[in-house]
XYZ file of C-alpha atoms in Angstrom:
766
model
C -6.444 45.433 20.114
C -5.086 47.826 22.703
C -1.944 45.157 23.410
C 1.563 46.473 22.754
C 3.658 44.299 20.723
C 7.245 44.633 19.244
C 7.975 45.452 15.740
C 7.403 41.694 13.951
C 4.447 41.069 16.182
C 1.843 42.880 14.877
C -1.311 41.297 14.849
C -1.925 41.552 11.103
C 1.557 40.005 10.444
C 1.253 37.199 12.519
C 0.991 33.889 10.488
C -2.252 32.244 10.924
C -1.529 28.729 12.748
C -3.299 26.825 9.530
C -0.283 28.441 7.464
C 2.300 27.443 9.574
C 1.141 23.896 9.727
C 0.531 24.004 5.859
C 4.374 25.154 5.674
C 5.616 22.339 8.343
C 4.018 20.031 5.769
C 5.587 21.088 2.989
C 9.221 20.755 4.743
C 8.253 16.835 5.923
C 6.785 16.379 2.064
C 9.823 17.861 0.715
C 12.485 15.695 2.811
C 10.323 12.531 1.777
C 10.692 13.231 -2.156
C 14.153 13.543 -1.735
C 16.371 10.626 -3.723
C 18.695 10.700 -0.783
C 19.241 12.220 2.306
C 20.879 15.717 2.582
C 24.410 16.528 4.837
C 23.889 18.572 7.732
C 25.815 21.913 6.502
C 23.104 22.026 3.514
C 20.496 21.955 6.309
C 22.576 24.673 8.263
C 22.796 26.793 5.280
C 18.848 27.219 4.792
C 18.794 28.850 8.223
C 20.496 31.864 6.907
C 17.161 33.139 5.813
C 15.807 32.713 9.220
C 18.387 35.305 10.731
C 16.635 38.084 8.645
C 13.590 40.361 9.652
C 11.003 39.671 6.881
C 7.453 38.560 6.270
C 7.651 35.046 5.502
C 10.094 34.266 8.437
C 8.049 32.507 10.431
C 6.534 30.309 7.660
C 10.037 29.600 6.600
C 10.959 28.441 10.105
C 8.060 26.160 10.115
C 9.060 24.634 7.094
C 12.810 24.229 8.224
C 11.223 22.313 11.315
C 9.278 19.982 9.294
C 12.331 19.341 7.187
C 14.627 18.565 10.026
C 12.255 16.764 12.042
C 11.926 14.639 9.222
C 15.546 14.427 8.397
C 16.066 13.243 11.942
C 13.493 10.588 12.017
C 14.213 9.306 8.679
C 17.776 9.000 9.629
C 17.225 6.884 12.883
C 15.271 4.544 11.001
C 17.720 3.730 8.093
C 20.550 3.525 10.371
C 18.710 0.593 11.867
C 18.599 -1.072 8.439
C 20.399 -4.457 8.204
C 22.822 -3.732 5.744
C 23.025 -5.209 1.941
C 26.268 -6.567 2.717
C 25.129 -8.727 5.205
C 22.018 -9.702 3.539
C 21.318 -13.337 4.077
C 23.330 -14.055 7.311
C 22.088 -16.581 10.214
C 22.002 -15.407 13.711
C 20.596 -16.773 17.021
C 18.746 -13.702 18.310
C 16.495 -13.573 21.390
C 13.657 -11.045 22.078
C 9.930 -10.277 22.248
C 7.413 -11.132 19.852
C 6.316 -7.713 19.188
C 3.052 -8.025 17.651
C -0.123 -10.123 17.406
C 1.113 -13.442 14.917
C -1.035 -13.998 11.453
C -1.185 -17.161 10.443
C -2.350 -18.280 7.076
C -3.461 -21.857 6.861
C -2.450 -24.620 4.349
C -3.584 -28.501 4.209
C -5.723 -28.235 7.508
C -2.415 -26.701 9.461
C -0.494 -23.893 9.681
C 1.512 -23.003 6.657
C 3.251 -19.923 7.833
C 3.026 -17.245 10.803
C 4.099 -13.901 10.244
C 5.032 -11.409 13.326
C 7.312 -8.464 14.567
C 9.824 -9.533 16.593
C 12.250 -7.029 18.663
C 15.418 -8.425 19.764
C 17.090 -7.724 22.825
C 20.486 -7.051 21.625
C 21.128 -3.610 20.045
C 23.452 -5.552 17.734
C 20.170 -6.162 15.588
C 17.438 -3.704 14.265
C 15.034 -2.949 16.798
C 11.874 -4.455 14.913
C 12.249 -7.287 12.061
C 9.218 -8.877 10.526
C 9.569 -12.574 10.547
C 7.828 -15.483 8.679
C 8.199 -18.697 10.297
C 7.172 -21.501 7.762
C 5.885 -24.740 9.305
C 6.392 -23.533 12.756
C 5.978 -26.526 15.126
C 5.150 -24.173 17.947
C 2.275 -21.706 18.410
C 3.506 -18.308 18.628
C 1.889 -15.559 21.184
C 1.803 -11.824 21.329
C 4.520 -10.713 23.958
C 6.296 -14.262 24.640
C 10.374 -14.884 24.543
C 11.917 -16.611 22.010
C 15.258 -17.443 20.808
C 15.181 -17.777 16.726
C 17.724 -18.575 14.669
C 16.973 -16.211 11.849
C 18.145 -15.694 8.487
C 18.457 -12.007 8.101
C 17.489 -10.145 4.937
C 17.455 -6.300 4.340
C 14.277 -4.876 3.586
C 13.900 -4.828 -0.605
C 11.415 -5.096 -2.644
C 9.710 -4.762 -6.399
C 9.998 -1.141 -7.761
C 7.673 0.135 -10.279
C 5.745 2.960 -11.124
C 2.842 3.427 -9.577
C 2.557 0.318 -7.659
C 2.988 -0.249 -4.157
C 6.202 0.440 -2.711
C 7.082 -2.513 -0.196
C 10.416 -1.057 0.911
C 8.367 2.226 1.642
C 5.798 0.540 3.552
C 8.677 -1.035 5.764
C 10.200 2.065 5.852
C 7.026 3.862 7.580
C 6.437 0.452 10.160
C 10.244 1.327 11.325
C 10.999 -2.339 10.079
C 14.951 -2.627 9.934
C 14.962 -6.106 8.500
C 12.779 -8.893 7.577
C 13.796 -12.917 8.171
C 12.650 -16.655 8.530
C 13.109 -18.541 10.928
C 15.775 -21.609 10.533
C 15.459 -22.612 14.035
C 13.901 -21.875 17.523
C 13.601 -22.264 20.965
C 11.487 -20.762 23.809
C 12.756 -18.678 26.511
C 12.770 -19.757 29.779
C 11.922 -16.633 31.520
C 8.651 -14.653 31.007
C 8.303 -11.795 28.364
C 7.037 -8.062 29.100
C 4.711 -6.315 26.973
C 1.489 -6.022 29.343
C -0.430 -4.751 26.744
C 0.219 -7.002 24.353
C 0.023 -10.057 26.403
C -3.437 -8.466 27.416
C -4.612 -8.559 23.788
C -3.527 -11.744 23.018
C -5.613 -13.239 25.825
C -8.497 -11.282 24.575
C -7.987 -12.988 21.202
C -7.388 -16.367 23.028
C -10.698 -15.779 24.568
C -13.046 -14.384 21.387
C -11.221 -17.576 19.617
C -12.038 -20.393 22.243
C -15.711 -18.974 22.319
C -15.956 -18.745 18.387
C -15.050 -21.175 16.060
C -13.302 -19.888 12.865
C -15.206 -17.870 10.545
C -15.458 -14.400 8.936
C -17.418 -13.412 11.731
C -14.907 -14.391 14.416
C -12.607 -12.350 12.091
C -14.595 -9.548 11.879
C -14.953 -9.450 16.123
C -11.148 -9.359 16.361
C -10.715 -6.932 13.664
C -13.627 -4.571 15.354
C -11.756 -5.203 18.881
C -7.961 -5.690 18.909
C -7.299 -4.749 15.797
C -6.438 -8.592 14.329
C -6.907 -8.618 10.821
C -5.052 -11.868 9.813
C -8.680 -13.755 9.590
C -9.472 -11.961 6.623
C -8.742 -13.551 3.587
C -8.056 -11.878 -0.014
C -11.459 -12.571 -1.188
C -12.778 -10.712 1.923
C -10.471 -7.534 1.273
C -12.167 -7.848 -2.442
C -15.362 -7.580 -1.200
C -14.787 -4.741 1.448
C -13.253 -2.912 -1.462
C -15.752 -3.200 -3.835
C -18.500 -1.890 -1.488
C -16.205 0.658 -0.131
C -16.540 -0.728 3.728
C -12.708 -1.174 4.179
C -12.570 1.853 6.611
C -15.374 0.002 8.844
C -13.454 -3.290 9.285
C -10.197 -1.782 9.674
C -9.924 -0.013 13.062
C -9.660 4.151 11.972
C -10.946 7.331 12.566
C -14.674 6.076 12.336
C -14.625 3.326 14.532
C -12.565 5.305 17.493
C -15.172 7.832 16.966
C -18.209 5.232 17.502
C -16.669 4.240 20.319
C -16.097 7.873 21.721
C -19.634 8.954 21.002
C -20.887 5.681 22.727
C -18.961 6.560 25.878
C -20.441 10.075 25.989
C -24.119 9.287 25.826
C -23.616 6.672 28.392
C -21.532 8.414 30.718
C -23.867 11.828 30.393
C -26.761 9.880 30.811
C -25.479 7.920 33.830
C -24.227 11.375 35.312
C -27.474 12.787 34.822
C -29.126 10.349 37.075
C -27.598 12.301 40.016
C -28.932 16.539 39.942
C -26.597 17.042 42.628
C -23.373 15.885 40.685
C -24.503 17.440 37.435
C -24.530 21.033 39.556
C -20.889 20.454 39.934
C -19.991 19.248 36.793
C -22.249 19.255 34.130
C -23.114 16.118 32.572
C -21.859 16.933 28.619
C -18.269 17.539 30.587
C -18.430 14.281 31.828
C -19.253 12.644 28.742
C -16.809 14.398 26.861
C -13.861 13.179 29.545
C -15.148 9.432 29.125
C -15.102 9.990 25.347
C -11.303 11.063 25.463
C -10.556 8.029 28.278
C -12.532 5.311 26.325
C -11.024 6.554 22.842
C -7.514 6.130 24.160
C -8.513 2.958 25.949
C -9.786 1.685 22.677
C -6.618 2.364 21.126
C -4.419 0.569 23.418
C -6.794 -2.625 23.204
C -6.234 -2.602 19.363
C -2.714 -1.991 19.758
C -1.944 1.760 19.917
C -0.563 1.442 15.853
C -0.104 4.215 13.804
C -3.423 4.430 12.182
C -5.886 3.714 15.450
C -3.025 6.192 17.416
C -3.615 9.089 14.902
C -7.391 8.668 15.407
C -7.356 8.614 19.071
C -5.289 11.519 19.056
C -7.317 13.425 16.788
C -10.400 12.148 18.494
C -8.998 13.762 21.951
C -7.835 17.075 20.454
C -11.620 17.454 18.948
C -13.029 16.457 22.373
C -10.806 19.316 23.763
C -11.965 21.670 21.361
C -15.505 20.962 22.275
C -14.686 21.115 26.059
C -13.246 24.761 25.522
C -16.086 25.788 22.817
C -13.634 26.010 20.098
C -15.242 23.680 17.828
C -16.752 26.819 15.838
C -13.085 26.771 13.872
C -12.648 23.215 13.324
C -10.104 23.852 10.479
C -7.613 24.812 13.651
C -8.392 22.314 15.580
C -7.802 19.727 12.816
C -4.594 21.728 11.793
C -3.234 21.369 15.518
C -4.069 17.476 15.223
C -2.350 17.019 11.983
C 0.698 19.062 13.563
C 0.713 16.599 16.376
C 0.522 13.649 14.574
C 3.482 14.617 12.332
C 5.584 15.935 14.821
C 5.280 12.630 16.557
C 5.894 10.924 13.312
C 6.684 12.689 10.267
C 7.055 9.409 7.707
C 2.857 9.622 8.626
C 2.765 11.714 5.785
C 3.226 8.668 3.486
C 0.372 7.089 4.642
C -3.156 6.788 2.756
C -4.847 6.328 5.706
C -3.919 9.505 7.295
C -5.073 11.534 4.405
C -8.285 9.974 4.073
C -9.123 10.185 7.681
C -8.248 13.933 8.009
C -10.150 14.510 4.598
C -13.134 12.685 5.574
C -13.543 14.513 9.234
C -12.746 17.980 7.035
C -15.543 17.116 4.638
C -18.219 16.374 7.175
C -17.197 19.618 8.950
C -17.137 21.588 5.535
C -20.777 20.340 4.703
C -22.405 20.631 8.399
C -21.397 23.459 9.845
C -22.518 27.274 9.249
C -25.898 26.017 7.016
C -28.934 27.949 7.414
C -30.812 24.976 8.129
C -30.332 21.245 8.927
C -31.621 18.507 6.598
C -33.661 15.599 8.190
C -31.630 12.616 9.884
C -32.023 10.213 6.730
C -31.808 12.937 4.352
C -28.905 13.910 5.577
C -27.191 10.628 6.331
C -27.719 10.154 2.608
C -26.472 13.325 1.672
C -23.360 13.137 3.791
C -22.311 9.565 2.172
C -22.922 10.933 -1.347
C -20.751 13.813 -0.112
C -18.216 11.853 1.379
C -18.253 9.852 -2.022
C -17.514 12.748 -4.191
C -15.383 14.840 -1.930
C -12.763 11.608 -0.940
C -12.886 10.703 -4.791
C -9.596 12.280 -5.682
C -7.843 11.063 -2.843
C -9.421 7.807 -3.446
C -8.153 7.605 -6.983
C -4.644 9.040 -6.315
C -3.916 6.154 -3.882
C -5.653 2.945 -4.707
C -6.136 4.018 -8.168
C -10.088 3.121 -8.620
C -13.424 4.139 -6.698
C -16.607 1.784 -5.724
C -19.514 3.623 -7.351
C -21.745 1.312 -4.708
C -19.962 2.706 -2.181
C -22.260 5.438 -0.681
C -25.382 3.449 -0.969
C -23.904 0.578 1.137
C -22.077 2.532 3.558
C -25.881 4.348 3.929
C -26.775 1.064 5.182
C -23.507 -0.301 6.747
C -22.304 2.799 8.701
C -25.725 3.228 11.059
C -25.218 -1.296 11.625
C -21.509 -0.722 12.396
C -22.150 2.348 14.471
C -24.240 -0.409 16.741
C -21.871 -3.349 16.010
C -18.642 -1.804 16.917
C -19.760 -0.809 20.753
C -21.399 -4.383 20.890
C -18.169 -6.190 20.157
C -16.460 -4.191 22.507
C -18.539 -4.917 25.735
C -19.052 -8.766 24.267
C -15.119 -9.186 24.380
C -14.882 -7.225 27.687
C -17.373 -9.842 29.416
C -16.145 -12.595 27.259
C -12.580 -11.876 29.414
C -14.236 -11.032 32.816
C -17.309 -13.151 33.112
C -17.434 -15.641 30.381
C -20.816 -16.805 31.354
C -22.228 -13.523 30.105
C -19.713 -12.855 27.362
C -20.504 -16.232 25.419
C -24.125 -15.613 24.460
C -23.122 -11.788 23.992
C -20.139 -13.207 21.435
C -22.902 -15.839 19.397
C -25.275 -13.055 19.404
C -22.847 -10.533 17.826
C -21.339 -12.878 15.218
C -24.751 -14.025 14.067
C -25.239 -10.299 13.183
C -21.818 -9.972 12.023
C -22.868 -12.977 9.569
C -25.725 -11.541 8.220
C -23.871 -8.079 7.623
C -20.938 -9.857 5.559
C -23.806 -12.104 3.787
C -25.284 -8.530 2.982
C -22.100 -6.956 1.265
C -21.125 -10.361 -0.180
C -24.342 -9.673 -2.183
C -23.584 -6.284 -2.924
C -19.991 -6.928 -4.306
C -21.361 -9.849 -6.379
C -22.957 -7.269 -8.897
C -20.617 -7.101 -12.140
C -18.402 -3.797 -12.287
C -18.477 -2.270 -9.191
C -15.039 -1.332 -9.054
C -14.119 1.662 -11.555
C -10.529 1.604 -12.214
C -8.876 5.033 -12.744
C -5.479 6.816 -12.045
C -5.990 10.716 -13.192
C -2.692 12.720 -13.346
C -2.303 14.813 -10.099
C -3.504 18.231 -11.964
C -6.722 16.684 -12.428
C -6.943 15.311 -9.052
C -5.847 19.047 -7.564
C -8.629 20.518 -9.852
C -11.021 17.923 -9.039
C -10.502 19.117 -4.866
C -11.638 22.680 -5.950
C -14.393 21.396 -7.809
C -15.608 19.362 -4.663
C -14.894 22.571 -2.493
C -17.187 24.450 -5.072
C -19.549 22.051 -5.206
C -20.436 21.620 -1.406
C -20.562 25.346 -1.036
C -23.780 26.608 0.632
C -27.192 26.879 -1.866
C -27.230 30.265 -3.526
C -23.543 30.563 -4.299
C -23.160 31.255 -8.116
C -19.899 29.491 -8.363
C -21.371 26.014 -7.403
C -22.022 24.880 -10.957
C -18.842 25.329 -11.884
C -17.520 22.521 -9.159
C -19.030 19.840 -11.848
C -16.723 21.100 -14.701
C -13.678 20.791 -12.513
C -14.590 17.361 -11.942
C -14.262 16.238 -15.569
C -10.665 15.873 -16.003
C -10.455 13.598 -13.189
C -13.342 11.361 -15.437
C -11.558 11.516 -18.335
C -8.094 10.413 -18.146
C -6.408 10.171 -21.918
C -3.641 7.578 -22.400
C -0.119 8.836 -22.205
C 1.876 9.271 -25.250
C 4.614 6.928 -25.976
C 8.193 8.265 -25.848
C 9.347 6.933 -29.200
C 8.208 4.894 -31.606
C 7.862 1.926 -29.585
C 7.904 1.609 -26.146
C 8.652 -1.768 -23.999
C 8.420 -2.040 -20.266
C 9.800 -4.480 -18.196
C 8.064 -4.599 -14.908
C 9.805 -5.682 -11.944
C 7.616 -8.659 -10.839
C 10.110 -10.542 -8.502
C 10.996 -14.205 -10.168
C 8.543 -13.822 -13.090
C 7.489 -11.794 -15.820
C 5.524 -9.149 -17.064
C 6.382 -6.798 -20.260
C 4.272 -4.003 -21.889
C 4.631 -3.636 -25.166
C 2.999 -0.388 -26.626
C 2.948 1.525 -29.958
C 0.968 4.716 -30.293
C -2.301 3.661 -30.241
C -2.235 0.173 -29.194
C -1.043 -1.932 -25.840
C -0.187 -5.662 -25.695
C 0.739 -7.210 -22.561
C 3.277 -10.538 -22.587
C 2.758 -12.499 -19.503
C 1.225 -10.844 -16.200
C 3.986 -11.941 -13.378
C 3.356 -14.342 -10.627
C 0.287 -14.774 -7.950
C 0.882 -16.421 -4.291
C -2.284 -17.746 -3.011
C -3.344 -15.202 -0.178
C -0.118 -13.269 -0.671
C 1.497 -11.340 -3.712
C -0.467 -11.069 -7.266
C 1.749 -9.294 -9.612
C -1.405 -8.317 -11.573
C -3.318 -6.923 -8.848
C -0.161 -4.908 -7.459
C 2.100 -4.330 -10.491
C 0.724 -4.801 -13.786
C -2.690 -3.210 -13.197
C -1.353 0.061 -11.668
C 1.053 0.636 -14.000
C -1.120 0.265 -17.082
C -3.738 2.612 -15.060
C -1.010 4.895 -14.492
C -0.434 5.011 -18.125
C -3.839 6.125 -18.620
C -4.769 2.965 -20.150
C -8.251 1.300 -19.103
C -7.842 -1.861 -21.846
C -5.580 -3.959 -23.469
C -5.715 -5.014 -27.081
C -4.023 -8.161 -26.381
C -3.254 -10.454 -23.237
C -0.404 -13.007 -24.454
C 0.660 -15.835 -21.842
C 3.662 -17.452 -23.001
C 3.002 -20.554 -20.823
C 0.989 -21.654 -17.997
C 3.941 -21.462 -15.298
C 2.749 -19.372 -12.185
C 5.706 -16.915 -12.509
C 4.396 -15.850 -16.081
C 0.161 -16.674 -15.822
C -0.443 -16.209 -12.184
C -1.380 -12.380 -12.291
C -3.949 -12.996 -15.238
C -7.114 -13.217 -13.259
C -6.444 -9.982 -11.546
C -5.531 -8.584 -15.025
C -8.860 -9.494 -16.455
C -10.854 -8.270 -13.336
C -9.077 -4.440 -13.294
C -8.614 -4.026 -17.043
C -10.645 -4.558 -20.103
C -8.691 -7.284 -22.227
C -10.022 -7.050 -26.033
C -8.117 -10.438 -26.911
C -6.013 -12.823 -25.511
C -3.560 -15.601 -26.914
C -2.107 -18.437 -25.098
C -4.462 -18.379 -21.918
C -6.682 -21.053 -20.896
C -9.878 -19.451 -22.449
C -8.035 -18.457 -25.471
C -6.075 -20.185 -28.930
C -3.015 -21.481 -28.163
C 0.027 -19.172 -29.312
C 1.120 -20.710 -32.843
C 4.149 -20.376 -34.999
C 2.537 -17.860 -38.224
C 0.333 -15.828 -36.075
C 0.847 -12.063 -36.943
C -0.719 -8.616 -37.241
C 0.336 -5.093 -37.290
C -0.064 -2.328 -35.258
C 0.624 1.283 -36.237
C 2.877 0.025 -38.638
C 4.922 -2.160 -36.075
C 4.504 -5.764 -37.090
C 4.067 -8.617 -34.701
C 4.849 -12.176 -35.482
C 4.857 -15.343 -33.300
C 8.060 -17.442 -34.037
C 7.411 -20.263 -31.783
C 6.194 -23.120 -30.700
C 5.923 -24.705 -34.262
C 3.662 -27.755 -35.147
C 5.814 -30.085 -33.299
C 4.546 -30.686 -29.408
C 6.568 -28.658 -26.699
C 6.389 -29.210 -23.233
C 7.124 -26.985 -20.032
C 9.384 -24.080 -20.471
C 10.366 -24.945 -24.220
C 6.546 -24.407 -25.039
C 6.474 -20.770 -24.632
C 5.354 -18.411 -27.036
C 8.402 -16.297 -28.687
C 7.057 -12.839 -29.968
C 8.884 -10.697 -32.753
C 8.176 -7.270 -32.667
C 9.511 -5.446 -35.551
C 9.147 -1.303 -36.345
C 11.855 0.854 -36.398
C 13.772 -1.137 -33.953
C 13.346 -4.837 -33.035
C 12.276 -6.627 -30.081
C 12.214 -10.266 -29.448
C 10.657 -11.600 -26.314
C 11.530 -15.253 -25.722
C 9.493 -16.300 -22.691
C 11.257 -19.561 -20.578
C 12.764 -21.133 -23.885
C 15.665 -23.210 -23.297
C 18.386 -24.983 -25.721
C 15.883 -27.273 -27.606
C 13.650 -24.429 -28.455
C 16.509 -22.245 -29.052
C 17.574 -25.056 -31.459
C 14.511 -24.990 -33.738
C 14.606 -21.256 -33.688
C 18.266 -21.467 -34.997
C 16.793 -23.786 -37.645
C 13.491 -22.429 -39.001
C 13.581 -19.023 -38.587
C 17.864 -17.864 -38.247
C 16.837 -14.608 -39.743
C 14.263 -13.437 -37.419
C 16.146 -13.879 -34.319
C 18.334 -10.808 -35.004
C 16.956 -7.987 -32.132
C 17.888 -4.833 -30.880
C 16.238 -5.293 -27.752
C 15.970 -9.268 -26.162
C 14.087 -10.028 -23.163
C 15.999 -12.929 -22.197
C 15.094 -16.570 -22.393
C 14.069 -17.735 -19.311
C 15.525 -15.142 -17.072
C 18.950 -15.654 -18.161
C 19.426 -19.483 -16.851
C 21.994 -21.782 -17.486
C 19.645 -23.595 -19.567
C 18.769 -21.453 -21.891
C 20.816 -18.583 -24.065
C 23.249 -20.850 -25.915
C 26.407 -19.344 -28.005
C 24.677 -19.882 -31.299
C 21.253 -18.281 -30.084
C 23.222 -15.523 -28.865
C 25.503 -14.810 -32.048
C 21.746 -14.968 -34.216
C 20.058 -12.637 -31.754
C 22.854 -10.324 -31.566
C 21.327 -7.789 -29.269
C 22.137 -3.843 -28.309
C 20.366 -4.356 -25.236
C 19.380 -7.532 -22.850
C 16.637 -7.628 -20.371
C 16.634 -9.932 -17.561
C 13.454 -10.224 -15.209
C 14.676 -12.050 -11.864
C 14.364 -12.294 -8.282
C 16.511 -9.668 -5.921
C 19.243 -12.643 -4.513
C 16.492 -15.069 -5.631
C 18.115 -19.074 -4.630
C 18.046 -19.702 -8.632
C 20.309 -16.935 -9.071
C 19.788 -15.454 -12.274
C 21.003 -14.331 -14.702
C 23.826 -17.015 -14.552
C 27.318 -15.685 -14.999
C 28.249 -17.929 -18.083
C 24.925 -16.142 -19.840
C 26.055 -12.801 -19.015
C 29.585 -13.731 -20.134
C 28.019 -14.560 -23.506
C 26.535 -11.244 -23.837
C 29.205 -9.330 -22.979
C 31.115 -11.082 -25.371
C 29.027 -9.593 -28.090
C 28.846 -5.985 -26.533
C 25.368 -6.150 -25.016
C 24.276 -3.503 -22.578
C 22.812 -5.919 -20.002
C 20.156 -4.900 -16.917
C 18.233 -6.664 -14.682
C 15.067 -6.091 -12.724
C 16.027 -7.397 -9.624
C 18.924 -4.543 -9.137
C 17.258 -1.749 -11.600
C 13.730 -2.389 -10.667
C 10.871 -1.719 -13.448
C 12.839 -1.341 -17.062
C 11.018 1.445 -19.362
C 12.862 1.282 -22.826
C 12.065 3.739 -25.609
C 12.979 3.085 -29.492
C 13.097 5.563 -31.578
C 14.994 7.593 -33.786
C 17.132 8.858 -30.993
C 18.124 5.373 -30.418
C 17.444 3.082 -27.495
C 17.122 4.469 -24.522
C 16.705 2.432 -20.923
C 15.382 4.213 -17.936
C 15.967 1.708 -14.481
C 13.301 3.019 -11.758
C 16.372 2.637 -8.865
C 18.250 5.032 -11.133
C 15.219 8.039 -11.977
C 12.387 7.729 -9.455
C 13.463 5.677 -6.283
C 13.357 7.588 -2.694
C 16.027 7.389 0.133
C 14.780 4.219 1.615
C 14.771 2.742 -1.524
C 17.384 -0.058 -1.905
C 20.231 1.536 -4.457
C 20.525 0.498 -8.104
C 23.136 -1.978 -8.780
C 24.826 -2.634 -12.136
C 25.040 -5.993 -14.003
C 28.153 -7.215 -13.276
C 29.741 -10.178 -15.396
C 31.955 -12.429 -12.882
C 35.664 -13.187 -13.850
């Protein structure tokens, strides 16, 4: 109090560190919310308020520092991107395999291998995500190769509330994707000592254990290699809320650090003279920090585990200096350090979940008058975490598991034992196999039992509760969580439960217009949502690839949940091709489907079916009594309200001829979902003239080898003056039909971020 400060440095006017960190984070978030990055003069203009002496000067500088750092980091990543003008070029590139390879099996052999590749030449992006299909030679982390790569600019589907693949590539610093056309191993040895060491650990475990979920779990818990898990395994982890236990994160790092603390504190305590010089607790803290960093290195020091190790070390440093009494300051410093090193980490769900979990634990465990017993405290902690993390979980993953708190009460202590066991067993297998082998086999036996218990828990129906509440409801829920877990006796606690209600009661969004049609961006496939005021229909569900992309789970369900829809009044599948029906299973799993037409478990689609919702008539025009196979057997649906919509599936010339013969008047439509993605075998001149649409929508893959829509088809619709849009270049297309006309919202124009590829107009070649 007796110190002398300048006019701006009074203790009462100095901003709190936590306030500055919040401002810094606001600057980082502001940049990542932009559709395009600003030029330097605009940033310099924002510096002007910092030249004035005012109370908010330091917070403003913190916000500006976050924005500038995020801007510089983003530009450096985008400068590495392979240009779209050179998409599809083939180049011989020499470099190093920069990650552990992820292999997928098929027909008893390796079907594909994916890995990161680091070229030696600066002519190419520094990180390329490579896929090698049916590779003849095994790929190992750290090896040197010379590949003939077909390079592609980062591009992915873009839909409301769905996973942004382009954003994920941006966060990973990946400048291009590629497929291997030819390969030659280098004659020289490659670098990457840590990566080669990790590969040796993988090889040692793989030699000792046969392929199984237990082996996959051992590799996941030790070296962060999760390639052994399949989609079914991730479904089990999601349904039981145990994903955080098998994907190395703060929990695993904390377990290893805690194990090291108790072991080294005990060992140091065996020599009293040493304890007189350095307390055993401090040796335990130092050993914890070293083991946390070592574990992060073994796990590849990827972003999630690196963040966890950094946060752990800062917490240990606070404990060393007796400053854990203010954990919020320590967490703020850890948060600042992470964003300063990697501003794009602010887009990672894992970052928010990790800090939310640690903050919640401190919130309920510190400054309490009386600590509960162990089991009572463990159950209470899991229930508290489930409630406290629910808003963040719903925001990022659009659902939560109600059984997760109960499963974690048992699973967390088990993994607290299994994780150090795995660490010791793998190290022993590498250093002394006669000891490591029995340790690994006993560990695999234990893990196999745990996996069976998780699968048993996940077999119960209705575990996953899908929901996507709006942001205001989630923000109110966070306030409710803070109130709900105040110390006993605080009068405001009951209000916390009321604050949670808007998160649980999510109303469906109102449609904009009398009829709303959304063609989702599912690549080379089709998924269309048709909504009236009180009903919703899904026409096709997009493609699904085994152990790969599933449009039903990744695109369709997230979109519907984001609209506040937990049920579909009707699921109509035009025909059985995978690019139209592949996602049906995931839609059924994540949403309530009241009725189906055209699926394997329902009545087939037939000419003459009709119904009316909210004054809008739905009528099936095709197929008729005559048998049609393949694409020509597609279900054709006509929707008639204030405006008319025709959904034509994959019909081709033969089916179009039947429609022209039997339903010539019904083909007229204001909005047309183009037959067969705009292929040359569809949209005949007679069909185009009969439909005469104002707007035509195509669903196609970006620069797909089918090259849909075809130039001759585009020319036919252009000749009648139709406006044409393609999901491949525009992302999801949302169409509102009402008294104001037909409005088309292109996702890449209205909601894209600076890392997303720009929208491209549909151009008719000369």
